CSV table of C-alpha atoms and ligand atoms in Angstrom, one decimal:
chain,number,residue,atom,x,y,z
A,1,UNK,CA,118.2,109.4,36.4
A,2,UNK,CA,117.3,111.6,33.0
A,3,UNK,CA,118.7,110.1,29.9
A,4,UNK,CA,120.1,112.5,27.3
A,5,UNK,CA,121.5,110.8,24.2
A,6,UNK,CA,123.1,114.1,22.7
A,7,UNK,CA,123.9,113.5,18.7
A,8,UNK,CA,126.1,115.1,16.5
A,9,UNK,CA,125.3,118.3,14.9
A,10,UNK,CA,124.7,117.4,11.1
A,11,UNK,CA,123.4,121.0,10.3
A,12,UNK,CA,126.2,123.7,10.6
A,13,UNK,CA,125.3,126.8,13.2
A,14,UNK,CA,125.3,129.9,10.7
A,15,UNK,CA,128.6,132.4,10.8
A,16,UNK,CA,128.1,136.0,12.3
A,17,UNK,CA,125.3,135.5,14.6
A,18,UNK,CA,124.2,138.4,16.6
A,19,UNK,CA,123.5,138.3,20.7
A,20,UNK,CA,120.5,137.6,21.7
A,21,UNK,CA,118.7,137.2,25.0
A,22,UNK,CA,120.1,136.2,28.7
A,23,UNK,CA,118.8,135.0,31.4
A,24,UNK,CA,117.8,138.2,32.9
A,25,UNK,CA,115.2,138.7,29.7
A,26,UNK,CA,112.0,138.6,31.4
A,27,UNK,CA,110.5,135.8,29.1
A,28,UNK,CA,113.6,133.8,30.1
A,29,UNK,CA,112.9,134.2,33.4
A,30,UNK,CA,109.1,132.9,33.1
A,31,UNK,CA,110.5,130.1,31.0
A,32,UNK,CA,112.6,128.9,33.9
A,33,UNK,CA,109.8,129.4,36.5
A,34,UNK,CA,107.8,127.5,34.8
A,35,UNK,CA,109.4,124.7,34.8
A,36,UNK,CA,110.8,124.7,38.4
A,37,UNK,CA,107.6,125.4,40.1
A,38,UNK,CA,104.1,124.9,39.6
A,39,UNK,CA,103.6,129.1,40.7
A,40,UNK,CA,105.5,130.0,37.4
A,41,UNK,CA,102.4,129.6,35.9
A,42,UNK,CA,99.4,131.5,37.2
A,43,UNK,CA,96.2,133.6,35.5
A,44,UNK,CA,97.7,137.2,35.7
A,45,UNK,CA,100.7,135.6,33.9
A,46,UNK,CA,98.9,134.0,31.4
A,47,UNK,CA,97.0,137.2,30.6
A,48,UNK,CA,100.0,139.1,29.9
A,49,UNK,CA,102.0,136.5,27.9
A,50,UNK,CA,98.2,136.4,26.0
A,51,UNK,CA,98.5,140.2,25.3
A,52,UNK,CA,101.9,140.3,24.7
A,53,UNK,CA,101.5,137.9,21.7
A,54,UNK,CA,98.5,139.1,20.4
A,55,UNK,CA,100.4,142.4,20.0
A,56,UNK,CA,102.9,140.8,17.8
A,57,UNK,CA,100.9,138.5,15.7
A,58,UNK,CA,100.9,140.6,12.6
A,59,UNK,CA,104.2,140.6,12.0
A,60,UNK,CA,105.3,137.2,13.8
A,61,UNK,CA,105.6,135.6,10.2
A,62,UNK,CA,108.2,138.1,9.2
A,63,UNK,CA,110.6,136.5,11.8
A,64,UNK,CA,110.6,133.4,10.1
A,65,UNK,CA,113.7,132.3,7.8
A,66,UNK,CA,114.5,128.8,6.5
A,67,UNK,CA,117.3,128.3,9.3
A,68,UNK,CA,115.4,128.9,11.7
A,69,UNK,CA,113.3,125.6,10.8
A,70,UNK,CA,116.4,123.4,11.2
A,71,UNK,CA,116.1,122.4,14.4
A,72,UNK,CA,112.8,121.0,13.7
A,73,UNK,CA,113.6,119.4,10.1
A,74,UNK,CA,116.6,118.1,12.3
A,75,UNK,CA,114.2,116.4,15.3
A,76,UNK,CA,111.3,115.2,12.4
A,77,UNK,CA,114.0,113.5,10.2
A,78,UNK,CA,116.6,112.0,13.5
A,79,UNK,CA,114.1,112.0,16.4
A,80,UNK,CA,112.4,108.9,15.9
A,81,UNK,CA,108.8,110.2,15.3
A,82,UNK,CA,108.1,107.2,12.4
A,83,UNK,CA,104.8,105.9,12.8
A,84,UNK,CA,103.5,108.9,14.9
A,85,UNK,CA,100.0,109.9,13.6
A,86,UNK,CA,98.2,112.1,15.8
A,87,UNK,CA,100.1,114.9,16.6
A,88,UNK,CA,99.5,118.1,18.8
A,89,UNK,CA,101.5,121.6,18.6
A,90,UNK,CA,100.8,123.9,21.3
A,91,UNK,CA,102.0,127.8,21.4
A,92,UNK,CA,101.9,127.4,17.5
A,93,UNK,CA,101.3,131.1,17.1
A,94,UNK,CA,100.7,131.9,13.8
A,95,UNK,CA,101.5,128.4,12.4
A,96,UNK,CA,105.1,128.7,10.9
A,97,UNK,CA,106.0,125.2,11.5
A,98,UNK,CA,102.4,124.2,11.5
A,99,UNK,CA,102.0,123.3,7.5
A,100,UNK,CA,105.6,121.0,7.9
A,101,UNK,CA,103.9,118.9,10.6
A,102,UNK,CA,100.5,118.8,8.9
A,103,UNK,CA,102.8,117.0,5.7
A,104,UNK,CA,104.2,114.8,8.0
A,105,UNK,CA,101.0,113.7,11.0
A,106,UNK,CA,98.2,112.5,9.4
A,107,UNK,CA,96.1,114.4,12.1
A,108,UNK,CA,97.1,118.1,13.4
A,109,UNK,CA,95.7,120.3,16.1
A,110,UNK,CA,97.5,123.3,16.6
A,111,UNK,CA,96.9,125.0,20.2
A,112,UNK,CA,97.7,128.8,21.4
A,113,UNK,CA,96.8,131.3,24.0
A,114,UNK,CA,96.5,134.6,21.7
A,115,UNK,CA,93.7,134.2,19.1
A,116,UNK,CA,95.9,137.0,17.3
A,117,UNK,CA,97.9,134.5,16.6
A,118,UNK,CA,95.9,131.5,15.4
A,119,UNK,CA,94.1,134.3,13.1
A,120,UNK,CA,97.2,134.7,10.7
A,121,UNK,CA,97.8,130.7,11.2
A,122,UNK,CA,96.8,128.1,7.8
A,123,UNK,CA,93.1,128.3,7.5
A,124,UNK,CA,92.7,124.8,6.7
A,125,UNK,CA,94.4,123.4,9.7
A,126,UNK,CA,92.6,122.8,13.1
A,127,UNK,CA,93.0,125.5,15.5
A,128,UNK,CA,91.9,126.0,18.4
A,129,UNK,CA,92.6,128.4,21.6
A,130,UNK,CA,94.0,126.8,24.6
A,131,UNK,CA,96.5,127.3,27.5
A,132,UNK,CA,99.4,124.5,27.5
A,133,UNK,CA,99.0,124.7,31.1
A,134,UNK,CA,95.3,122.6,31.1
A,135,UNK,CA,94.9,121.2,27.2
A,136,UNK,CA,91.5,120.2,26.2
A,137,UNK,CA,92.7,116.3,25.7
A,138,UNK,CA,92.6,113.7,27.3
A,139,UNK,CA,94.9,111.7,29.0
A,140,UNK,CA,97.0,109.6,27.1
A,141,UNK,CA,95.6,111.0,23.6
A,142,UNK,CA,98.4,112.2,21.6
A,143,UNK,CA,101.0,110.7,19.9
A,144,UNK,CA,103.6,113.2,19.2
A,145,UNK,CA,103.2,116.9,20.9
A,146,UNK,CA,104.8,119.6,19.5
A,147,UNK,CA,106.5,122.6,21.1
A,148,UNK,CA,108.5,125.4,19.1
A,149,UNK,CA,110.2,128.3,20.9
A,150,UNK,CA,107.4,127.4,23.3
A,151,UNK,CA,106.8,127.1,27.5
A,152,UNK,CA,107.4,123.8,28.6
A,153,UNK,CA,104.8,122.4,30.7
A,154,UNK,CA,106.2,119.0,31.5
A,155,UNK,CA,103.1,117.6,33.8
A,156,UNK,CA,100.6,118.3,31.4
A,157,UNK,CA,102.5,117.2,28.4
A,158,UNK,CA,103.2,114.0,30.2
A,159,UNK,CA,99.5,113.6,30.9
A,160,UNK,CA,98.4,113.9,27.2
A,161,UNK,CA,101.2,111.8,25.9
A,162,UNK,CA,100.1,107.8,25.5
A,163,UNK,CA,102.9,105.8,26.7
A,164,UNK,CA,105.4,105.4,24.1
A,165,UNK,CA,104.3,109.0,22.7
A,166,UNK,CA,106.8,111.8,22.4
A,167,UNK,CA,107.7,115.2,23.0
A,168,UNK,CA,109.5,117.2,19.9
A,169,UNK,CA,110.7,120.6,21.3
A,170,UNK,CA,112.7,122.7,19.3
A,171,UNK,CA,114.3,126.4,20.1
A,172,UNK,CA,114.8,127.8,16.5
A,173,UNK,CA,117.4,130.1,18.0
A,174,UNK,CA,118.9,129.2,20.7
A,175,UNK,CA,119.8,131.2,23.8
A,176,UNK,CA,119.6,134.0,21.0
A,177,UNK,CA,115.7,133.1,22.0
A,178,UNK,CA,113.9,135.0,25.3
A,179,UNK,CA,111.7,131.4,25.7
A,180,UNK,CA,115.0,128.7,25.8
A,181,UNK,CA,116.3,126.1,27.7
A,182,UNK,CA,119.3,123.9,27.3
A,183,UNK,CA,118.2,120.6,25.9
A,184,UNK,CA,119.4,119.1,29.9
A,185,UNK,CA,117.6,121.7,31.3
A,186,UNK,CA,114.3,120.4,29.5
A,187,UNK,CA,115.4,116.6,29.9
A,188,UNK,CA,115.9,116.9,33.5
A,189,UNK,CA,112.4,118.9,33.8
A,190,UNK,CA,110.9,115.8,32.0
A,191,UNK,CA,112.5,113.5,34.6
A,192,UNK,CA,112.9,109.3,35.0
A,193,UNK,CA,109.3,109.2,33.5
A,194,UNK,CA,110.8,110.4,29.5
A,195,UNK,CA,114.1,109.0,27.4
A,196,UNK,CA,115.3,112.0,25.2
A,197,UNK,CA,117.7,112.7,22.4
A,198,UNK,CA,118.2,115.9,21.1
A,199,UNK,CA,120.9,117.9,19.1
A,200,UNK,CA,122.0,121.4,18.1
A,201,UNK,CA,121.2,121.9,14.3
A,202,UNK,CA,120.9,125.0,12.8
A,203,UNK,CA,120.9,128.3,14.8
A,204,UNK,CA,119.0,126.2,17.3
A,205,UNK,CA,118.6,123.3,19.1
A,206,UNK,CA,115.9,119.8,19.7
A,207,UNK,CA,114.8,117.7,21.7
A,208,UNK,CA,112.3,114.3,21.3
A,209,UNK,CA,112.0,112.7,25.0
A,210,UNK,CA,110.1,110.0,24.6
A,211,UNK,CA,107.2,108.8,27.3
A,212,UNK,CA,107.9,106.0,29.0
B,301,SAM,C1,107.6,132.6,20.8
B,301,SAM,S1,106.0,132.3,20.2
B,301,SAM,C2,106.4,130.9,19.1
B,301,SAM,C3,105.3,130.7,18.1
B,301,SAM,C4,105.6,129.5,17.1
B,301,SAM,N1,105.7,128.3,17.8
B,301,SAM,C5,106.9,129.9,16.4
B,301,SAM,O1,107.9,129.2,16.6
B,301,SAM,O2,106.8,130.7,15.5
B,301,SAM,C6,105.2,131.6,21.5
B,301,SAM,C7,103.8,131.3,21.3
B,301,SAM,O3,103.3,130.5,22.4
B,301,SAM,C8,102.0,131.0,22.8
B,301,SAM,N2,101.8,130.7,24.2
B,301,SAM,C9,102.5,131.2,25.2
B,301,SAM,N3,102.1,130.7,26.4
B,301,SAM,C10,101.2,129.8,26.0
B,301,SAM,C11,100.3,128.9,26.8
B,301,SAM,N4,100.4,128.8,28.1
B,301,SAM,N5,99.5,128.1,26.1
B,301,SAM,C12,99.4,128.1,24.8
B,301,SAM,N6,100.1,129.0,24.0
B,301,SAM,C13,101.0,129.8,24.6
B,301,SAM,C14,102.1,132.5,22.5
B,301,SAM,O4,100.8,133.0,22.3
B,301,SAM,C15,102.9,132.5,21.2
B,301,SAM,O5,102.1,132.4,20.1
């Protein structure tokens, strides 16, 4: 059975928040795919998702506001990632959260599909273009992976993980968000093989499952 340890919001959800997407969004609906079937991933998919972002990648940093980091301040300080050093973010588009966890890992590689993207990302950070659906690692090589309003590929995160490693993925904005999942939803994907925590904080939400 999935274990979920759920803790208390510490970080207040923000008052007049608009609607966002549903699950009819189509983004939603390739988010949930994914994760239920291997077929939710495929090349003519990741082609489109690759064009789609590399359309948006010069004004993707203008969507970024201080709450929307709190779900991930909320996961680095409360999920248990002390001692991590070699840590991975895939779909990192163009790097938002990527200087916080370059502070915080003493080694970073940051990973996308849409070289867009990873062109308006930190110069001085690794980067490198990659599909989360085959990384370029090896098994067992990374300590901490890091997804943010990002796909979750749970068989290929679970292969680069070492035992004991961990998953930190954060939605910045909830089911306001086209690429969400409940934090269940993306525990029971993980399955027996991962022990996760997570919270809301913020306009969002985390998650840390832990490999075991
Ligand atoms: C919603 S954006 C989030 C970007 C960044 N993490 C943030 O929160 O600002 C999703 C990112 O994931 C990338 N992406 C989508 N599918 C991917 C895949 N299969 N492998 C790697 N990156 C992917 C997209 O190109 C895009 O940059």
């Amino acid at each position: 059975m999935t274990r979920l340890i759920r803790l208390d919001r510490i970080h207040e959800e923000p008052l007049n928040r608009s609607q966002g997407a549903d699950d009819a969004h189509p983004m939603r609906k390739v988010t949930q795919q994914i994760v239920e079937s291997e077929t939710g991933w495929s090349p003519e998919r990741a082609a489109k998702v690759k064009e789609l972002f590399d359309g948006l990648a010069s004004e993707w940093k203008t969507r970024a506001t201080p709450e929307r980091l709190v779900p991930l301040l909320d996961a680095l300080d409360r999920g248990g990632l002390d001692g991590a050093e070699i840590c991975c973010e895939v779909g990192c588009g163009s790097g938002v959260a990527s200087p916080i966890l370059a502070d915080r890992f003493s080694q970073l590689i940051c990973f996308d599909l849409s070289m867009n993207m990873l062109r308006f990302g930190p110069e001085t950070l690794s980067r490198a273009v990659a599909d989360a659906s085959s990384l370029p690692l090896a098994d067992s090589s990374v300590d901490v992976l890091v997804v943010v309003n990002m796909f979750l590929f749970p068989g290929e995160y679970a292969r680069v993980l070492r035992r004991g490693g961990k998953l930190l993925w954060a939605s910045s904005d909830g089911d306001r968000t086209p690429i969400y999942l409940p934090i269940e939803d993306v525990a029971a994907s993980l399955g027996d093989g991962f022990e996760c925590m997570g919270a809301d904080a913020g306009p969002g939400c985390w998650l840390v499952g832990k490999k075991l």
